[in-house]
């Protein structure tokens, strides 16, 4: 099995303040920063953290979904088969533009309603013209 990286997507009601906080927390700037989205790619611990702008945090907190980023579409297909064998209800997306990236993915939901995705990024940035440069809170 290839190296796994945890993916956490959080809802942020103030994206600018959230980006500043996570820059300070992890000591790195986001690798992608748009008007309604930011992504941090943390090497240690291996973490793909995204912030998704929403006006309100719904009851139950600010967790949008959880995910596991894999290295290939074949690994997504393997997860799909594993979920089918387990009898899980799933939703597949192929060649989808999500989080400003082209991806293949599959979604499942745990018994408590937490949504998980297994996904591969095929094109890292589908809207480079929307990039915002983070200028504060960055450490070397």
Coordinates of C-alpha atoms in Angstrom, one line a residue:
X1 CA 0.0 0.0 0.0
X2 CA 1.2 3.5 -0.8
X3 CA 1.8 6.2 1.8
X4 CA -1.5 7.6 3.1
X5 CA -2.2 11.2 3.9
X6 CA -5.1 12.3 6.1
X7 CA -7.4 14.9 4.6
X8 CA -9.5 17.2 6.9
X9 CA -11.9 19.8 5.4
X10 CA -13.2 22.5 7.8
X11 CA -15.8 25.1 7.4
X12 CA -14.5 28.6 8.0
X13 CA -16.7 31.6 8.5
X14 CA -13.8 34.0 8.2
X15 CA -11.3 32.6 5.7
X16 CA -8.7 35.2 6.1
X17 CA -8.5 34.8 9.9
X18 CA -8.5 31.0 9.5
X19 CA -5.7 31.1 7.0
X20 CA -3.7 33.3 9.4
X21 CA -4.3 30.9 12.3
X22 CA -3.3 27.7 10.3
X23 CA -0.2 29.5 8.9
X24 CA 0.8 30.2 12.5
X25 CA -0.1 26.7 13.7
X26 CA 1.8 24.8 11.0
X27 CA 4.4 27.4 10.1
X28 CA 3.7 27.2 6.4
X29 CA 1.6 29.2 3.9
X30 CA -1.3 27.6 2.1
X31 CA -0.4 25.8 -1.2
X32 CA -3.7 27.0 -2.6
X33 CA -5.7 30.1 -1.6
X34 CA -8.9 31.3 -3.3
X35 CA -11.6 33.7 -2.3
X36 CA -13.7 30.8 -0.9
X37 CA -11.1 28.1 -0.3
X38 CA -7.6 27.4 1.1
X39 CA -5.5 24.3 1.2
X40 CA -2.5 23.5 3.4
X41 CA -0.3 20.5 2.5
X42 CA 1.5 19.6 5.7
X43 CA 4.5 17.3 5.4
X44 CA 4.7 16.3 9.1
X45 CA 2.3 15.1 10.1
X46 CA 1.1 14.1 6.6
X47 CA -2.0 16.2 6.4
X48 CA -4.1 17.8 3.6
X49 CA -6.1 20.4 5.4
X50 CA -8.7 22.5 3.5
X51 CA -10.8 25.5 4.7
X52 CA -14.1 26.0 2.9
X53 CA -15.8 29.4 3.3
X54 CA -19.4 29.3 4.6
X55 CA -21.5 32.0 6.2
X56 CA -22.6 29.9 9.2
X57 CA -21.4 26.9 11.1
X58 CA -24.4 24.5 11.3
X59 CA -25.2 22.6 14.5
X60 CA -22.7 19.8 14.9
X61 CA -19.7 22.0 14.4
X62 CA -17.5 23.1 11.6
X63 CA -16.4 19.7 10.1
X64 CA -17.3 19.5 6.4
X65 CA -15.9 16.1 5.7
X66 CA -12.9 13.8 6.2
X67 CA -10.8 12.1 3.5
X68 CA -7.9 10.0 2.5
X69 CA -5.8 11.1 -0.4
X70 CA -4.3 8.3 -2.4
X71 CA -1.8 8.2 -5.3
X72 CA -3.8 6.8 -8.2
X73 CA -7.2 6.3 -9.7
X74 CA -6.6 2.6 -9.3
X75 CA -6.5 3.0 -5.5
X76 CA -9.8 4.8 -5.7
X77 CA -11.2 1.9 -7.7
X78 CA -9.9 -0.5 -5.1
X79 CA -11.6 1.4 -2.4
X80 CA -14.9 1.4 -4.4
X81 CA -14.7 -2.4 -4.6
X82 CA -13.9 -2.7 -0.9
X83 CA -16.9 -0.5 0.0
X84 CA -19.2 -2.5 -2.3
X85 CA -18.0 -5.8 -0.7
X86 CA -18.8 -4.3 2.7
X87 CA -22.3 -3.3 1.6
X88 CA -21.7 0.4 2.1
X89 CA -23.7 3.0 0.3
X90 CA -21.3 5.0 -1.8
X91 CA -21.2 7.8 -4.3
X92 CA -18.6 7.9 -7.1
X93 CA -17.2 11.0 -8.8
X94 CA -14.9 10.7 -11.8
X95 CA -13.1 13.6 -13.5
X96 CA -14.8 16.0 -11.1
X97 CA -13.5 19.6 -10.5
X98 CA -13.6 19.9 -6.7
X99 CA -11.6 22.2 -4.5
X100 CA -10.1 23.7 -7.6
X101 CA -8.5 20.4 -8.6
X102 CA -9.5 17.6 -11.0
X103 CA -10.1 14.4 -9.0
X104 CA -11.5 10.9 -9.0
X105 CA -13.2 10.0 -5.7
X106 CA -15.7 7.9 -3.8
X107 CA -17.8 9.0 -0.9
X108 CA -19.1 6.9 2.0
X109 CA -20.8 8.0 5.3
X110 CA -20.0 6.5 8.7
X111 CA -22.9 5.5 11.1
X112 CA -22.8 8.9 12.8
X113 CA -23.2 10.8 9.6
X114 CA -19.5 11.8 9.1
X115 CA -18.8 11.9 5.3
X116 CA -15.5 10.4 4.1
X117 CA -13.9 10.6 0.7
X118 CA -11.1 8.5 -0.9
X119 CA -9.7 10.6 -3.7
X120 CA -6.8 11.2 -6.1
X121 CA -5.8 14.6 -7.4
X122 CA -5.2 14.4 -11.2
X123 CA -4.7 18.1 -11.8
X124 CA -3.6 20.2 -8.8
X125 CA -5.0 23.6 -9.7
X126 CA -7.8 24.1 -12.2
X127 CA -8.1 27.9 -11.6
X128 CA -4.6 29.4 -11.1
X129 CA -6.0 32.8 -12.1
X130 CA -7.9 33.0 -8.8
X131 CA -4.9 32.5 -6.6
X132 CA -4.4 34.9 -3.7
X133 CA -1.0 35.4 -2.2
X134 CA -0.8 34.9 1.5
X135 CA 1.4 37.6 3.0
X136 CA 1.2 37.5 6.8
X137 CA 1.9 34.9 9.5
X138 CA 4.4 32.8 7.4
X139 CA 7.4 31.4 9.1
X140 CA 10.5 30.1 7.5

